[in-house]
Amino acid sequence: MIENRHHDLAERLDVKDGLNLWRDWKWQIKHSIRDIPTFEKLLGIRFDAERREKLEATLARFPLSITPYYLSLIEVKDYANDPIFYQAFPQAAELEILPGDMSDPLAEDKDSPAPGITHRYPDRVLFQVSNLCSMYCRHCTRKRRVGDRDFIPGRQVLDMGLAYIRKTPAVRDVLLSGGDPFMLSDDYLDWILTELDAIEHVEIVRIGTRMPVVLPYRITGDLVEMLKRHQPVWVNTHFNHPREITASSRQALARLADAGIPLGNQTVLLAGINDCPRIMRKLVHKLVQNRVRPYYLFQCDMSEGLSHFRTPVGKGIEIVESLIGHTSGLAVPTYVIDAPGGGGKIPVMPQYLISWNTNKVVLRNFEGVITTYKEPDSYRPVFCDRDCDKCRLSLKLDEAEEYQALGIESLLADHDEALSLVPADTRRIDRRGDNGDGRSSAGRPGGNGLAGRLRRIFRRR
Ligand SMILES: *Cc1c(COP(=O)(O)O)cnc(C)c1O
């Protein structure tokens, strides 16, 4: 059925020998559909003049690109309800920018110490190595970039990013993203990975790609052989709907998994596409069958032009509720909201801890059974003053990395005297004077006075 459609589409693209070329990823990219008339011709549909005018206006702002492969997954007869269609084809609603929508909601450009690098978390960076994608997802969080900077950053530009990673020993994990890193040639990607391999403190590399979904033929034997030489490399892909898991994408995933590359998946929760517990359950089951671990379920970001895709947070919680306990723990992704302004990913979950007292917690399970867990009567906590040599727990120090407790973690740490985290512009605290405790001499920062224990971390933008 799909194969027939491939044949049909290849013919409509007026390509001789189309079916043999169909599996050539470069052919697919060259024949990506970028305008509405071609789209109409290939699918045999026609939009009325009014709709077309709106679509053209949308494309002027956010361009269109669909691989013939991904296009072939659209159910033409019912395209108006098709999850593939809506991920690939524009809607006039993209031009409705709501107050609060942002072009860079995650402040990726602000937290960027070098070109292409976003350094947000202590030990890992995002490295955008390509501005190209084979398909432009309509729900792209980096919609601001799509199309208008369609180029591959040159070596000099990437060298600046690499230099930042090289001189920042805290970075032990590098996420290659974009665009799609697999839009780069094997050789170019090989060069980047070789440079990263040579950096001693980089322990793992992750590649975020949508190729197994929108252009599975990109996962060639050569690509996989090359990746294999740079282990440990993790690949994270982006399936949003069970219909995207086809024979071709299965084959691409199998190639990667057979090469020993661990696979994860990030799904974006999208209204009208996958905001349904049954669809999500089908998706995560198909993923684990193909050795892909559902990693994150993302709340849709507040990027401009995405408001029609956004759901209430409650929909995500409802979906997670329908998964935890009901199906394999392995198949349950972590549902996260990426904090607007650059706070990073924040996990959100249904509540399972209902109440507690000093020696018991009350919990509920997925069936609604309410249960108790009795805490131990005697527990000898290990006071941690960071003097690991004298501790009864053993940690081989030459393997241990020193790290500083951050944020909420520091409030829990024995060795840290921080008492509270306080917004930097808290007027009540400001009234107390310089040291925060109303006295001028007591409480040197870091000392035992209250001031040293109030950590002012929040700042108004
Ligand atoms: C998502 C993300 C990461 C990786 O986060 P994990 O939770 O480790 O997967 C790193 N940097 C940035 C900027 C990110 O957005």
Coordinates of N, CA and C in Angstrom, one line a residue, residues 67-235:
T67 N 9.6 16.0 3.1 CA 10.2 15.0 2.3 C 9.1 14.2 1.6
P68 N 9.4 13.8 0.4 CA 8.4 12.9 -0.3 C 8.0 11.7 0.6
Y69 N 9.0 11.2 1.3 CA 8.7 10.0 2.2 C 7.7 10.4 3.2
Y70 N 7.9 11.5 3.9 CA 7.0 11.9 5.0 C 5.6 12.2 4.4
L71 N 5.6 12.9 3.3 CA 4.4 13.2 2.6 C 3.6 11.9 2.3
S72 N 4.3 10.8 1.9 CA 3.6 9.6 1.5 C 2.9 9.0 2.7
L73 N 3.2 9.4 3.9 CA 2.5 8.8 5.1 C 1.1 9.5 5.3
I74 N 0.8 10.6 4.6 CA -0.5 11.3 4.8 C -1.6 10.4 4.3
E75 N -2.6 10.3 5.1 CA -3.9 9.6 4.5 C -4.6 10.6 3.7
V76 N -4.5 10.6 2.4 CA -5.1 11.7 1.6 C -6.6 11.8 1.8
K77 N -7.3 10.7 1.9 CA -8.7 10.8 2.0 C -9.2 11.5 3.2
D78 N -8.4 11.5 4.2 CA -8.9 12.1 5.4 C -7.8 13.1 5.9
Y79 N -7.3 13.8 5.0 CA -6.1 14.7 5.4 C -6.4 15.7 6.4
A80 N -7.7 16.2 6.4 CA -8.1 17.2 7.4 C -8.0 16.7 8.8
N81 N -7.9 15.4 9.0 CA -7.7 14.9 10.4 C -6.4 14.1 10.5
D82 N -5.5 14.4 9.7 CA -4.3 13.6 9.7 C -3.1 14.1 10.5
P83 N -2.6 13.3 11.4 CA -1.5 13.8 12.3 C -0.2 14.1 11.5
I84 N 0.0 13.4 10.4 CA 1.2 13.7 9.6 C 1.0 15.0 8.9
F85 N -0.1 15.2 8.3 CA -0.4 16.4 7.6 C -0.2 17.6 8.5
Y86 N -0.7 17.5 9.7 CA -0.7 18.7 10.6 C 0.7 19.0 11.1
Q87 N 1.6 18.0 11.1 CA 3.0 18.2 11.6 C 3.8 18.8 10.4
A88 N 3.3 18.6 9.2 CA 4.1 19.0 8.1 C 3.6 20.2 7.3
F89 N 2.3 20.4 7.4 CA 1.7 21.4 6.5 C 1.2 22.6 7.3
P90 N 1.4 23.8 6.8 CA 1.1 25.0 7.6 C -0.4 25.2 7.8
Q91 N -0.7 25.9 8.9 CA -2.1 26.3 9.1 C -2.1 27.8 9.3
A92 N -3.1 28.5 8.9 CA -3.2 30.0 9.1 C -3.0 30.4 10.6
A93 N -3.4 29.5 11.5 CA -3.3 29.8 12.9 C -1.8 30.1 13.3
E94 N -0.9 29.7 12.5 CA 0.5 30.0 12.9 C 0.8 31.5 13.0
L95 N 0.0 32.2 12.3 CA 0.2 33.7 12.3 C -0.4 34.4 13.5
E96 N -1.2 33.6 14.2 CA -1.8 34.2 15.4 C -0.8 34.1 16.6
I97 N -0.2 35.3 16.8 CA 0.8 35.3 17.9 C 0.1 35.8 19.1
L98 N 0.1 35.0 20.2 CA -0.6 35.5 21.4 C 0.4 36.3 22.3
P99 N -0.2 37.2 23.1 CA 0.6 37.8 24.1 C 1.3 36.8 24.9
G100 N 2.6 36.9 25.1 CA 3.3 35.9 25.9 C 4.0 34.9 25.1
D101 N 3.6 34.8 23.8 CA 4.4 33.9 22.9 C 5.8 34.6 22.6
M102 N 6.8 33.8 22.5 CA 8.1 34.4 22.3 C 8.8 33.7 21.1
S103 N 9.8 34.5 20.6 CA 10.5 33.9 19.4 C 11.5 32.9 20.0
D104 N 12.1 33.2 21.2 CA 13.1 32.3 21.7 C 12.7 32.0 23.2
P105 N 11.6 31.2 23.4 CA 11.1 31.1 24.7 C 12.0 30.5 25.7
L106 N 13.0 29.7 25.2 CA 13.8 29.0 26.2 C 15.1 29.8 26.4
A107 N 15.2 31.0 25.8 CA 16.4 31.8 26.0 C 17.6 31.1 25.6
E108 N 17.5 30.3 24.5 CA 18.7 29.6 24.1 C 19.8 30.5 23.6
D109 N 19.3 31.6 23.0 CA 20.3 32.5 22.4 C 21.0 33.3 23.5
K110 N 20.3 33.6 24.6 CA 20.8 34.3 25.8 C 21.9 33.5 26.5
D111 N 21.6 32.2 26.7 CA 22.5 31.4 27.5 C 23.6 30.8 26.5
S112 N 24.0 31.6 25.6 CA 24.9 31.1 24.6 C 26.3 31.7 24.7
P113 N 27.3 31.0 25.3 CA 28.6 31.6 25.5 C 29.5 31.5 24.2
A114 N 29.1 30.7 23.2 CA 29.8 30.6 22.0 C 28.8 30.3 20.9
P115 N 29.1 30.6 19.6 CA 28.2 30.3 18.5 C 27.7 28.8 18.6
G116 N 26.3 28.7 18.5 CA 25.8 27.4 18.5 C 25.7 26.7 19.8
I117 N 26.3 27.2 20.9 CA 26.3 26.5 22.2 C 25.3 27.1 23.1
T118 N 24.5 26.3 23.7 CA 23.6 26.8 24.8 C 24.1 26.0 26.1
H119 N 24.6 26.7 27.0 CA 25.1 26.1 28.2 C 24.2 26.5 29.4
R120 N 23.3 25.6 29.7 CA 22.3 25.9 30.7 C 22.5 25.1 32.0
Y121 N 22.8 23.8 31.8 CA 22.9 23.0 33.0 C 24.4 22.9 33.3
P122 N 24.7 22.5 34.6 CA 26.1 22.5 35.0 C 27.1 21.7 34.1
D123 N 26.6 20.5 33.7 CA 27.6 19.5 33.2 C 27.4 19.1 31.7
R124 N 26.5 19.8 31.0 CA 26.2 19.5 29.6 C 25.8 20.7 28.8
V125 N 26.1 20.6 27.5 CA 25.8 21.7 26.6 C 25.0 21.2 25.4
L126 N 24.2 22.1 24.9 CA 23.5 21.8 23.6 C 24.4 22.5 22.5
F127 N 24.6 21.8 21.5 CA 25.5 22.3 20.4 C 24.8 22.2 19.1
Q128 N 24.3 23.3 18.6 CA 23.6 23.3 17.3 C 24.6 23.3 16.1
V129 N 24.7 22.2 15.5 CA 25.8 22.0 14.5 C 25.2 22.1 13.1
S130 N 23.9 22.3 12.9 CA 23.4 22.4 11.6 C 22.1 23.2 11.7
N131 N 21.9 24.1 10.7 CA 20.6 24.8 10.7 C 19.6 24.2 9.7
L132 N 20.0 23.1 9.2 CA 19.1 22.5 8.2 C 18.3 21.4 8.8
C133 N 17.1 21.2 8.2 CA 16.2 20.0 8.5 C 15.7 19.5 7.2
S134 N 15.4 18.2 7.1 CA 14.9 17.7 5.9 C 13.4 18.0 5.8
M135 N 12.8 18.1 7.0 CA 11.4 18.5 7.0 C 11.2 19.6 8.1
Y136 N 10.4 20.6 7.8 CA 10.2 21.6 8.8 C 9.0 21.3 9.6
C137 N 9.2 20.9 10.8 CA 8.0 20.5 11.7 C 7.3 21.8 12.0
R138 N 6.0 21.8 11.9 CA 5.2 23.0 12.1 C 5.3 23.4 13.6
H139 N 5.6 22.4 14.5 CA 5.6 22.7 15.9 C 7.0 23.0 16.4
C140 N 7.9 23.3 15.5 CA 9.3 23.5 15.9 C 9.4 24.6 16.9
T141 N 10.2 24.3 18.0 CA 10.4 25.3 19.0 C 11.4 26.4 18.5
R142 N 12.2 26.0 17.5 CA 13.1 27.0 17.0 C 12.6 27.5 15.7
K143 N 11.3 27.7 15.6 CA 10.7 28.2 14.4 C 11.3 29.5 13.9
R144 N 11.8 30.3 14.9 CA 12.4 31.6 14.5 C 13.5 31.4 13.5
R145 N 14.1 30.2 13.5 CA 15.3 30.0 12.7 C 15.0 29.3 11.4
V146 N 13.9 28.6 11.4 CA 13.6 27.8 10.2 C 13.7 28.5 8.9
G147 N 14.5 28.0 8.0 CA 14.5 28.5 6.7 C 15.4 29.8 6.5
D148 N 15.3 30.7 7.5 CA 16.0 32.0 7.2 C 17.5 31.9 7.4
R149 N 17.9 30.8 8.0 CA 19.4 30.6 8.1 C 19.8 29.2 7.6
D150 N 19.2 28.9 6.5 CA 19.4 27.6 5.9 C 20.8 27.4 5.4
F151 N 21.7 27.1 6.3 CA 23.1 26.9 5.9 C 23.8 26.0 6.9
I152 N 24.9 25.4 6.5 CA 25.6 24.6 7.4 C 26.8 25.4 8.0
P153 N 26.8 25.5 9.3 CA 27.9 26.4 9.8 C 29.3 25.8 9.4
G154 N 30.1 26.8 9.0 CA 31.5 26.3 8.5 C 32.3 25.9 9.7
R155 N 33.5 25.3 9.3 CA 34.4 24.8 10.4 C 34.8 25.9 11.4
Q156 N 35.0 27.1 10.9 CA 35.5 28.1 11.8 C 34.4 28.4 12.9
V157 N 33.2 28.4 12.4 CA 32.1 28.7 13.4 C 32.0 27.5 14.4
L158 N 32.0 26.3 13.9 CA 32.0 25.1 14.8 C 33.2 25.1 15.7
D159 N 34.3 25.5 15.2 CA 35.6 25.5 16.0 C 35.4 26.4 17.2
M160 N 34.6 27.4 17.1 CA 34.4 28.3 18.3 C 33.6 27.5 19.4
G161 N 32.6 26.8 18.9 CA 31.9 26.0 19.8 C 32.7 24.9 20.5
L162 N 33.5 24.2 19.6 CA 34.4 23.2 20.1 C 35.4 23.7 21.1
A163 N 35.9 25.0 20.8 CA 36.9 25.6 21.7 C 36.3 25.8 23.1
Y164 N 35.0 26.2 23.1 CA 34.3 26.5 24.4 C 34.2 25.2 25.2
I165 N 33.9 24.1 24.5 CA 33.7 22.8 25.2 C 35.1 22.4 25.7
R166 N 36.1 22.6 24.9 CA 37.5 22.2 25.2 C 37.9 22.9 26.5
K167 N 37.6 24.2 26.6 CA 38.1 24.9 27.7 C 37.2 24.9 28.9
T168 N 36.1 24.1 28.9 CA 35.1 24.1 30.0 C 35.1 22.6 30.5
P169 N 35.9 22.3 31.5 CA 36.1 20.9 31.9 C 34.8 20.4 32.5
A170 N 33.9 21.3 32.9 CA 32.6 20.8 33.6 C 31.7 20.1 32.5
V171 N 32.0 20.3 31.3 CA 31.1 19.7 30.3 C 31.4 18.2 30.0
R172 N 30.6 17.3 30.5 CA 30.9 15.9 30.3 C 29.9 15.3 29.3
D173 N 29.0 16.1 28.8 CA 27.9 15.5 27.9 C 27.6 16.6 26.9
V174 N 27.7 16.3 25.6 CA 27.4 17.2 24.6 C 26.3 16.7 23.7
L175 N 25.2 17.5 23.6 CA 24.1 17.2 22.8 C 24.2 17.9 21.4
L176 N 24.4 17.1 20.4 CA 24.4 17.7 19.1 C 22.9 17.9 18.6
S177 N 22.6 19.1 18.2 CA 21.3 19.3 17.8 C 21.3 20.3 16.6
G178 N 20.2 20.9 16.3 CA 20.2 21.8 15.2 C 18.9 22.6 15.1
G179 N 18.4 22.6 13.9 CA 18.5 21.7 12.8 C 18.7 20.3 13.1
D180 N 19.0 19.5 12.1 CA 19.2 18.1 12.3 C 20.7 17.8 12.0
P181 N 21.4 17.2 13.0 CA 22.8 16.9 12.7 C 23.0 15.9 11.6
F182 N 22.0 15.1 11.3 CA 22.2 14.1 10.2 C 22.0 14.8 8.9
M183 N 21.7 16.1 8.8 CA 21.8 16.8 7.5 C 23.2 17.0 7.1
L184 N 24.1 16.9 8.0 CA 25.5 17.0 7.7 C 26.0 15.7 7.0
S185 N 27.0 15.9 6.2 CA 27.6 14.7 5.5 C 28.2 13.8 6.6
D186 N 28.4 12.5 6.2 CA 29.0 11.6 7.2 C 30.4 12.2 7.5
D187 N 31.1 12.7 6.6 CA 32.5 13.1 6.8 C 32.6 14.3 7.8
Y188 N 31.6 15.2 7.6 CA 31.6 16.4 8.4 C 31.3 16.1 9.8
L189 N 30.3 15.2 10.0 CA 29.9 14.7 11.3 C 31.0 13.9 12.0
D190 N 31.7 13.2 11.2 CA 32.8 12.4 11.6 C 33.9 13.3 12.2
W191 N 34.1 14.4 11.5 CA 35.1 15.4 12.0 C 34.7 16.0 13.4
I192 N 33.4 16.4 13.5 CA 32.9 16.9 14.8 C 33.1 15.9 15.9
L193 N 32.7 14.7 15.6 CA 32.7 13.6 16.6 C 34.2 13.3 17.0
T194 N 35.1 13.3 16.0 CA 36.5 13.1 16.3 C 37.0 14.2 17.2
E195 N 36.7 15.4 16.9 CA 37.1 16.5 17.8 C 36.6 16.3 19.2
L196 N 35.3 15.9 19.3 CA 34.8 15.7 20.6 C 35.4 14.5 21.4
D197 N 35.7 13.5 20.6 CA 36.4 12.3 21.2 C 37.7 12.7 21.8
A198 N 38.4 13.7 21.2 CA 39.7 14.1 21.7 C 39.7 14.9 22.9
I199 N 38.5 15.3 23.3 CA 38.4 16.1 24.6 C 38.1 15.2 25.7
E200 N 39.1 15.2 26.6 CA 39.1 14.1 27.6 C 37.8 14.2 28.5
H201 N 37.4 15.4 28.9 CA 36.3 15.5 29.8 C 34.9 15.3 29.2
V202 N 34.9 15.2 27.9 CA 33.6 14.8 27.3 C 33.4 13.3 27.3
E203 N 32.4 12.9 28.2 CA 32.2 11.5 28.4 C 31.3 10.9 27.4
I204 N 30.2 11.6 27.1 CA 29.2 11.1 26.1 C 28.8 12.2 25.1
V205 N 28.3 11.7 24.0 CA 27.8 12.6 23.0 C 26.4 12.1 22.7
R206 N 25.4 13.0 22.6 CA 24.1 12.6 22.2 C 23.7 13.4 20.9
I207 N 23.0 12.7 20.0 CA 22.6 13.3 18.8 C 21.1 13.4 18.8
G208 N 20.5 14.5 18.6 CA 19.1 14.7 18.5 C 18.7 14.8 17.0
T209 N 17.9 13.9 16.5 CA 17.6 13.9 15.1 C 16.1 13.4 14.8
R210 N 15.6 14.0 13.8 CA 14.2 13.5 13.4 C 14.3 12.6 12.1
M211 N 15.5 12.3 11.7 CA 15.7 11.5 10.5 C 14.9 10.1 10.5
P212 N 15.0 9.4 11.6 CA 14.3 8.1 11.5 C 12.8 8.3 11.3
V213 N 12.3 9.5 11.6 CA 10.8 9.7 11.4 C 10.5 10.3 10.0
V214 N 11.3 11.3 9.6 CA 10.9 12.0 8.4 C 11.7 11.6 7.2
L215 N 12.8 10.9 7.4 CA 13.7 10.5 6.3 C 14.6 9.3 6.7
P216 N 13.9 8.2 7.0 CA 14.7 7.0 7.6 C 15.8 6.5 6.7
Y217 N 15.7 6.8 5.4 CA 16.8 6.4 4.5 C 18.1 7.0 4.8
R218 N 18.1 8.1 5.6 CA 19.4 8.7 5.9 C 20.2 7.8 6.8
I219 N 19.5 6.9 7.5 CA 20.3 6.0 8.4 C 20.9 4.9 7.6
T220 N 22.0 5.2 6.9 CA 22.6 4.3 6.0 C 23.6 3.4 6.8
G221 N 24.0 2.3 6.1 CA 25.1 1.5 6.7 C 26.3 2.3 7.0
D222 N 26.7 3.2 6.1 CA 27.9 4.0 6.3 C 27.8 4.9 7.5
L223 N 26.7 5.6 7.6 CA 26.5 6.5 8.7 C 26.6 5.7 10.0
V224 N 26.0 4.6 10.1 CA 26.0 3.8 11.3 C 27.4 3.3 11.6
E225 N 28.1 2.9 10.6 CA 29.5 2.4 10.8 C 30.4 3.6 11.4
M226 N 30.1 4.8 10.9 CA 30.9 5.9 11.3 C 30.6 6.2 12.8
L227 N 29.3 6.2 13.1 CA 28.8 6.5 14.5 C 29.4 5.5 15.5
K228 N 29.5 4.3 15.0 CA 30.0 3.2 15.8 C 31.4 3.4 16.3
R229 N 32.2 4.1 15.5 CA 33.6 4.4 15.8 C 33.7 5.5 16.9
H230 N 32.6 6.1 17.3 CA 32.6 7.2 18.2 C 31.9 6.9 19.5
Q231 N 31.7 5.7 19.8 CA 30.9 5.3 21.0 C 31.6 5.9 22.3
P232 N 30.9 6.3 23.3 CA 29.5 6.2 23.4 C 28.7 7.4 22.8
V233 N 27.9 7.0 21.8 CA 27.0 8.0 21.2 C 25.6 7.5 21.4
W234 N 24.8 8.4 21.9 CA 23.3 8.1 22.1 C 22.6 8.9 21.1
V235 N 21.5 8.3 20.6 CA 20.7 9.0 19.6 C 19.3 9.1 20.2

